[in-house]
Amino acid sequence: MRDYLVIGAGSSGCVLAAELARREAGSVIVIEAGPSEVHPLVTIPMGLVWLMGSSRDWQFKTSPQECAGNRQITVPRGRMVGGSGSINSMVWFRGRKDDFDSWNVPGWRFADVEPAFQAVEAKLRPTPLKTAHKLTRGLTGIFPDTTPTPEHESAGVFSYNLINGRRNSAARAFLRTRHDIEVRTGCNVDRLIWQGDKAVGAVLADGSEIRVAKGVILSAGSVASPAILMRSGIGPKDHLTALGIDTRQDAPEVGENLHDHPGIGLHFEGPGSGYGLEPRQWLSWALAPLNYGLRRAGALASPTVEGGLFFNARGTDDLPDVQTHFIPFYLAHQGPKFPMKAGYFADICLCRPKSRGSFRLASKDPNAAPVIDLGLFRDESDLETMAEGVVRLRTLLRDADFGPRRGAEIFPSEAVTGEALKTHIRNTCGTAYHPVGTLRMGGPVSSRLKVESTENLWVADASIMPAVTSANTNAPSMMIGWKGAEFIAEDAA
Ligand SMILES: Cc1cc2nc3c(=O)[nH]c(=O)nc-3n(C[C@H](O)[C@H](O)[C@H](O)COP(=O)(O)OP(=O)(O)OC[C@H]3O[C@@H](n4cnc5c(N)ncnc54)[C@H](O)[C@@H]3O)c2cc1C
């Protein structure tokens, strides 16, 4: 029997497992619902275009969002070793220093988490994208002499966890470097096994069991970690009772506080602009595999998002409240997915959304789709900041050095402003795919990541964030995995 069971081999779980093993806290088994990450589409940066919506994506949807046109919005999540870090764009941001300070959780101020970021970065080696498209490089004209950071207004090419043009995920840099960790794929966890208040293992959806000696760590992400806890009897009593689950612990906050970075995109089109299937680019598309294979360059070397901006939506402060992801590809907004056009895309994502939603189970069946309510625009000020952000982004993009590659905004079009813009945002917005907060520290989970009123049970993934960081969430998720291993190893000692 192994000592520790890590549920979910995602960004956090891979770091946590490798760190636990390195610290010799005990033997480790990691179980993952999805398959292995060894696949060319995972390695090649542009591969994520095909991974999203494939069997390596959980393909969740939200419940109808009442303040966002009653739409069900897609919630992609990686379903393989490496988790969402095997399907993501590899954009690397720690967040803003005061994101962590304002969590106000002992042991999680920026000064406390910085060593964990440094340890993760020593292996992930994030660097600015070397092969950025000319359009992306033109963003530097907007806030000259800045490097993109959520700390102040800035623009340019982002940094990525890519090595030699290949994805360098938590799986590759941490989990797969240890040969003393057992990794089992195809293990969809239904619920935990208890001995009194102690977690001693997990029951899989096929009924088989895995037991361990020292404890269980939930690293299944913001959607699945609260789901597994609820199916194990820890959650809001009314909800569990309604589904026929025996309540071990009435924990009303499990599943609450769900939020994400809402995002709205502007689509641009122009001949000879960004990557696209217009006839003049056919030859370079035909040569793309060769270009990538020999030089690690061209469209296939692009993680799609290549850079962007951080700025204050109203332009009243140097402190950014929105982030723009810039994609130098023509993205279709209607009709065929790959039309014969060229263009680019830039979005507005809120750095610190105020709206909150919640996560619930639809049934106790581990294969049932869950009820994901992101609560988009429940706080109306989120909508106002996004609309202001769109207006200012249009102005800022005029300062980009796009030269002859500049396109025209075709969707929604510059004519859409004021109330019409707000309606457009409600009816078309999505998210940046950064759901967090469903098992927040200070709520169901302690500052040392233990699930309250249980023994030998921890959570280490994006679900423990009290509030989302001001930029992309992969680096913070890996930092959380590292911190989790530190706490568990200390407790074991
Ligand atoms: C398409 C996409 C693009 C993104 N782009 C970026 C980006 O460029 N930069 C950035 O910083 N962030 C990005 N993100 C977000 C970032 O990747 C996530 O915040 C981060 O990976 C979350 O880590 P995690 O460990 O909490 O969860 P995950 O990495 O999602 O890991 C959870 C793991 O648990 C497994 N699992 C789930 N349920 C079960 C179960 N019942 N039994 C067993 N295993 C289970 C899953 O299959 C998965 O492997 C993106 C996310 C997506 C989906």
Short mmCIF file of C-alpha atoms in Angstrom, two decimals, residues 164-459:
data_model
loop_
_atom_site.label_atom_id
_atom_site.label_comp_id
_atom_site.label_asym_id
_atom_site.label_seq_id
_atom_site.Cartn_x
_atom_site.Cartn_y
_atom_site.Cartn_z
CA ASN A 164 12.41 24.54 -27.78
CA GLY A 165 8.93 25.16 -29.17
CA ARG A 166 7.41 22.28 -27.17
CA ARG A 167 4.93 22.37 -24.29
CA ASN A 168 6.75 22.16 -20.96
CA SER A 169 3.86 21.39 -18.62
CA ALA A 170 3.75 20.38 -14.95
CA ALA A 171 3.49 16.81 -16.20
CA ARG A 172 6.69 17.04 -18.23
CA ALA A 173 8.73 19.20 -15.84
CA PHE A 174 7.64 17.60 -12.56
CA LEU A 175 5.68 14.33 -12.65
CA ARG A 176 7.53 12.62 -15.50
CA THR A 177 10.94 13.41 -14.03
CA ARG A 178 10.26 11.10 -11.04
CA HIS A 179 10.39 7.37 -11.49
CA ASP A 180 9.34 6.64 -7.92
CA ILE A 181 5.72 7.81 -8.44
CA GLU A 182 3.04 5.40 -9.64
CA VAL A 183 0.77 7.08 -12.22
CA ARG A 184 -2.50 5.39 -13.18
CA THR A 185 -4.63 6.80 -16.00
CA GLY A 186 -8.29 6.02 -16.75
CA CYS A 187 -9.21 6.21 -13.02
CA ASN A 188 -12.34 8.34 -12.63
CA VAL A 189 -12.83 8.90 -8.89
CA ASP A 190 -16.36 8.68 -7.56
CA ARG A 191 -15.85 9.29 -3.82
CA LEU A 192 -13.49 8.97 -0.87
CA ILE A 193 -13.19 6.03 1.51
CA TRP A 194 -13.45 7.01 5.18
CA GLN A 195 -12.29 5.43 8.41
CA GLY A 196 -13.97 7.62 11.00
CA ASP A 197 -12.97 11.16 9.98
CA LYS A 198 -9.85 9.89 8.18
CA ALA A 199 -9.67 9.74 4.39
CA VAL A 200 -8.00 6.41 3.55
CA GLY A 201 -8.55 6.04 -0.18
CA ALA A 202 -10.95 6.43 -3.08
CA VAL A 203 -13.67 4.46 -4.84
CA LEU A 204 -13.54 4.72 -8.63
CA ALA A 205 -16.58 5.02 -10.90
CA ASP A 206 -16.15 1.33 -11.85
CA GLY A 207 -16.44 0.37 -8.16
CA SER A 208 -12.77 -0.54 -7.62
CA GLU A 209 -10.90 0.88 -4.62
CA ILE A 210 -7.47 2.32 -3.97
CA ARG A 211 -6.36 2.59 -0.33
CA VAL A 212 -3.39 4.45 1.13
CA ALA A 213 -1.69 4.71 4.52
CA LYS A 214 -1.06 8.41 5.16
CA GLY A 215 -3.61 10.49 3.31
CA VAL A 216 -5.44 11.72 0.24
CA ILE A 217 -4.94 14.95 -1.72
CA LEU A 218 -7.70 16.28 -3.97
CA SER A 219 -6.13 17.96 -7.02
CA ALA A 220 -8.98 17.39 -9.45
CA GLY A 221 -9.53 21.10 -10.12
CA SER A 222 -12.21 23.68 -9.30
CA VAL A 223 -15.00 21.59 -10.82
CA ALA A 224 -14.13 18.04 -9.80
CA SER A 225 -12.61 18.55 -6.33
CA PRO A 226 -15.86 19.94 -4.82
CA ALA A 227 -17.79 17.26 -6.77
CA ILE A 228 -15.76 14.45 -5.19
CA LEU A 229 -16.12 16.03 -1.72
CA MET A 230 -19.90 16.32 -2.16
CA ARG A 231 -20.22 12.71 -3.34
CA SER A 232 -18.19 11.79 -0.22
CA GLY A 233 -20.76 13.44 2.06
CA ILE A 234 -19.12 16.85 2.63
CA GLY A 235 -21.18 19.73 1.31
CA PRO A 236 -24.42 21.67 1.78
CA LYS A 237 -26.73 19.24 3.64
CA ASP A 238 -29.94 20.21 1.77
CA HIS A 239 -28.26 19.65 -1.57
CA LEU A 240 -26.73 16.30 -0.61
CA THR A 241 -29.99 15.06 0.93
CA ALA A 242 -31.92 16.01 -2.22
CA LEU A 243 -29.53 13.82 -4.24
CA GLY A 244 -29.70 10.89 -1.82
CA ILE A 245 -26.15 11.34 -0.49
CA ASP A 246 -25.62 10.79 3.27
CA THR A 247 -24.17 13.93 4.81
CA ARG A 248 -21.03 13.35 6.91
CA GLN A 249 -20.44 17.06 7.39
CA ASP A 250 -22.81 19.91 6.60
CA ALA A 251 -20.36 22.24 4.82
CA PRO A 252 -22.50 24.95 3.15
CA GLU A 253 -19.48 26.68 1.61
CA VAL A 254 -18.37 23.68 -0.47
CA GLY A 255 -19.02 24.69 -4.10
CA GLU A 256 -19.66 28.36 -3.27
CA ASN A 257 -17.50 31.31 -4.39
CA LEU A 258 -17.10 29.97 -7.95
CA HIS A 259 -15.82 32.63 -10.32
CA ASP A 260 -13.76 33.06 -13.49
CA HIS A 261 -12.35 35.88 -15.61
CA PRO A 262 -15.19 36.85 -17.98
CA GLY A 263 -14.00 37.71 -21.48
CA ILE A 264 -15.37 39.41 -24.57
CA GLY A 265 -13.60 39.33 -27.93
CA LEU A 266 -13.14 41.78 -30.78
CA HIS A 267 -12.59 40.19 -34.19
CA PHE A 268 -10.55 41.92 -36.91
CA GLU A 269 -10.21 41.05 -40.58
CA GLY A 270 -7.87 42.26 -43.31
CA PRO A 271 -5.99 40.77 -46.28
CA GLY A 272 -2.37 39.95 -45.40
CA SER A 273 -3.15 40.49 -41.70
CA GLY A 274 -2.81 37.66 -39.13
CA TYR A 275 -2.73 33.92 -39.76
CA GLY A 276 -5.70 32.63 -41.73
CA LEU A 277 -6.68 30.45 -44.64
CA GLU A 278 -6.75 33.24 -47.26
CA PRO A 279 -5.29 31.95 -50.57
CA ARG A 280 -2.02 33.92 -50.29
CA GLN A 281 -1.19 31.93 -47.10
CA TRP A 282 -1.88 28.49 -48.57
CA LEU A 283 1.77 27.82 -49.38
CA SER A 284 2.93 28.72 -45.87
CA TRP A 285 0.20 26.48 -44.40
CA ALA A 286 1.36 23.65 -46.68
CA LEU A 287 4.92 24.18 -45.41
CA ALA A 288 3.84 24.68 -41.78
CA PRO A 289 4.72 21.13 -40.60
CA LEU A 290 8.19 21.46 -42.16
CA ASN A 291 8.64 24.96 -40.75
CA TYR A 292 7.72 23.72 -37.28
CA GLY A 293 9.68 20.47 -37.55
CA LEU A 294 12.90 22.07 -38.77
CA ARG A 295 12.80 25.56 -37.25
CA ARG A 296 10.15 25.42 -34.52
CA ALA A 297 8.61 28.44 -36.27
CA GLY A 298 5.42 29.44 -38.08
CA ALA A 299 1.77 29.04 -37.18
CA LEU A 300 2.17 25.61 -35.54
CA ALA A 301 4.71 27.12 -33.10
CA SER A 302 2.11 29.63 -31.96
CA PRO A 303 0.18 28.89 -28.76
CA THR A 304 -2.56 31.09 -30.39
CA VAL A 305 -2.54 33.68 -27.60
CA GLU A 306 0.83 35.37 -28.18
CA GLY A 307 0.69 38.56 -26.15
CA GLY A 308 -1.58 41.28 -24.95
CA LEU A 309 -2.15 44.18 -22.63
CA PHE A 310 -2.94 45.05 -19.05
CA PHE A 311 -4.66 48.40 -18.55
CA ASN A 312 -7.19 50.36 -16.58
CA ALA A 313 -10.55 50.16 -18.36
CA ARG A 314 -11.44 53.78 -17.64
CA GLY A 315 -7.89 55.09 -18.00
CA THR A 316 -8.11 56.73 -14.58
CA ASP A 317 -5.30 54.87 -12.86
CA ASP A 318 -2.09 53.00 -13.69
CA LEU A 319 -3.51 49.91 -11.93
CA PRO A 320 -4.90 47.49 -14.54
CA ASP A 321 -8.39 46.11 -14.04
CA VAL A 322 -8.56 44.36 -17.44
CA GLN A 323 -6.29 42.05 -19.43
CA THR A 324 -6.27 41.62 -23.22
CA HIS A 325 -5.22 38.37 -24.87
CA PHE A 326 -4.05 38.95 -28.43
CA ILE A 327 -4.38 36.12 -30.96
CA PRO A 328 -2.87 36.83 -34.40
CA PHE A 329 -5.24 34.40 -36.09
CA TYR A 330 -8.52 35.00 -37.88
CA LEU A 331 -11.09 33.57 -35.45
CA ALA A 332 -14.50 32.91 -36.92
CA HIS A 333 -17.41 34.45 -35.03
CA GLN A 334 -20.09 32.76 -37.14
CA GLY A 335 -20.37 30.27 -40.01
CA PRO A 336 -17.54 27.83 -40.88
CA LYS A 337 -14.79 27.39 -38.25
CA PHE A 338 -11.95 27.95 -40.74
CA PRO A 339 -13.07 30.45 -43.44
CA MET A 340 -10.64 31.65 -46.13
CA LYS A 341 -9.80 34.95 -44.46
CA ALA A 342 -7.02 36.57 -42.45
CA GLY A 343 -7.23 38.65 -39.30
CA TYR A 344 -6.67 38.77 -35.56
CA PHE A 345 -8.50 38.80 -32.25
CA ALA A 346 -8.17 40.75 -29.00
CA ASP A 347 -10.31 40.32 -25.91
CA ILE A 348 -11.10 42.08 -22.66
CA CYS A 349 -11.00 39.95 -19.51
CA LEU A 350 -11.75 41.34 -16.07
CA CYS A 351 -8.76 40.96 -13.76
CA ARG A 352 -10.79 40.91 -10.54
CA PRO A 353 -14.45 40.08 -11.22
CA LYS A 354 -16.85 40.78 -8.36
CA SER A 355 -19.61 38.36 -9.43
CA ARG A 356 -19.77 34.99 -7.74
CA GLY A 357 -21.58 31.77 -8.66
CA SER A 358 -21.63 28.25 -7.28
CA PHE A 359 -20.98 24.64 -8.18
CA ARG A 360 -23.53 21.86 -7.60
CA LEU A 361 -23.96 18.20 -8.56
CA ALA A 362 -26.80 17.23 -10.89
CA SER A 363 -26.88 13.71 -9.44
CA LYS A 364 -24.69 11.38 -7.40
CA ASP A 365 -23.64 9.55 -10.59
CA PRO A 366 -19.90 10.33 -11.05
CA ASN A 367 -20.40 10.42 -14.83
CA ALA A 368 -23.19 13.02 -14.76
CA ALA A 369 -22.45 16.54 -16.05
CA PRO A 370 -22.29 18.96 -13.08
CA VAL A 371 -24.16 22.25 -12.60
CA ILE A 372 -21.61 25.04 -13.08
CA ASP A 373 -23.05 28.47 -12.37
CA LEU A 374 -20.35 31.09 -12.92
CA GLY A 375 -22.73 33.86 -11.82
CA LEU A 376 -21.56 36.05 -14.71
CA PHE A 377 -22.52 39.74 -14.31
CA ARG A 378 -24.53 39.10 -11.17
CA ASP A 379 -22.62 42.18 -10.01
CA GLU A 380 -23.48 44.73 -12.70
CA SER A 381 -20.25 46.68 -12.18
CA ASP A 382 -18.42 43.78 -13.90
CA LEU A 383 -20.39 44.48 -17.08
CA GLU A 384 -19.67 48.20 -16.90
CA THR A 385 -15.92 47.65 -16.51
CA MET A 386 -15.89 45.26 -19.45
CA ALA A 387 -17.75 47.74 -21.68
CA GLU A 388 -15.36 50.54 -20.68
CA GLY A 389 -12.48 48.17 -21.39
CA VAL A 390 -13.70 47.45 -24.91
CA VAL A 391 -14.00 51.17 -25.66
CA ARG A 392 -10.49 51.90 -24.40
CA LEU A 393 -9.01 48.83 -26.14
CA ARG A 394 -10.26 50.14 -29.48
CA THR A 395 -8.40 53.39 -28.84
CA LEU A 396 -5.23 51.70 -27.56
CA LEU A 397 -4.99 49.35 -30.55
CA ARG A 398 -4.67 52.41 -32.80
CA ASP A 399 -1.21 52.92 -31.23
CA ALA A 400 -0.05 49.39 -32.08
CA ASP A 401 2.61 49.14 -34.79
CA PHE A 402 0.54 46.92 -37.07
CA GLY A 403 1.59 48.68 -40.29
CA PRO A 404 -0.05 47.26 -43.43
CA ARG A 405 -1.28 44.23 -41.46
CA ARG A 406 -3.90 46.30 -39.61
CA GLY A 407 -7.43 44.94 -40.03
CA ALA A 408 -10.88 46.36 -39.43
CA GLU A 409 -13.06 45.36 -36.49
CA ILE A 410 -15.74 43.19 -38.06
CA PHE A 411 -17.36 41.85 -34.91
CA PRO A 412 -19.09 43.43 -33.16
CA SER A 413 -17.79 46.53 -35.13
CA GLU A 414 -16.79 49.94 -33.79
CA ALA A 415 -20.36 51.17 -34.27
CA VAL A 416 -21.48 49.01 -31.32
CA THR A 417 -21.13 51.22 -28.23
CA GLY A 418 -23.09 52.25 -25.12
CA GLU A 419 -26.11 50.11 -24.18
CA ALA A 420 -25.81 48.11 -27.42
CA LEU A 421 -22.26 47.14 -26.42
CA LYS A 422 -23.43 46.00 -22.98
CA THR A 423 -26.18 43.91 -24.59
CA HIS A 424 -23.60 42.47 -26.99
CA ILE A 425 -21.33 41.54 -24.07
CA ARG A 426 -24.18 39.82 -22.22
CA ASN A 427 -25.09 37.87 -25.37
CA THR A 428 -21.65 36.77 -26.53
CA CYS A 429 -19.15 36.80 -23.62
CA GLY A 430 -17.26 33.73 -22.54
CA THR A 431 -14.46 33.30 -20.02
CA ALA A 432 -10.68 32.96 -19.99
CA TYR A 433 -11.09 29.35 -18.69
CA HIS A 434 -9.87 30.18 -15.17
CA PRO A 435 -12.55 28.85 -12.77
CA VAL A 436 -11.44 29.05 -9.13
CA GLY A 437 -12.63 29.36 -5.57
CA THR A 438 -15.05 26.47 -4.91
CA LEU A 439 -13.08 25.20 -1.87
CA ARG A 440 -11.59 28.44 -0.71
CA MET A 441 -9.02 28.72 2.05
CA GLY A 442 -10.72 30.22 5.08
CA GLY A 443 -13.92 28.35 4.08
CA PRO A 444 -13.99 24.55 3.69
CA VAL A 445 -10.18 24.36 3.59
CA SER A 446 -7.63 25.64 6.14
CA SER A 447 -4.63 27.81 5.34
CA ARG A 448 -2.56 24.58 5.37
CA LEU A 449 -4.98 23.10 2.79
CA LYS A 450 -6.60 20.57 5.15
CA VAL A 451 -10.31 19.94 4.69
CA GLU A 452 -11.92 21.19 7.92
CA SER A 453 -13.17 18.56 10.42
CA THR A 454 -11.43 15.70 8.61
CA GLU A 455 -8.08 13.96 8.96
CA ASN A 456 -5.51 13.03 6.34
CA LEU A 457 -7.37 14.96 3.63
CA TRP A 458 -6.02 17.99 1.75
CA VAL A 459 -7.02 20.01 -1.32
#
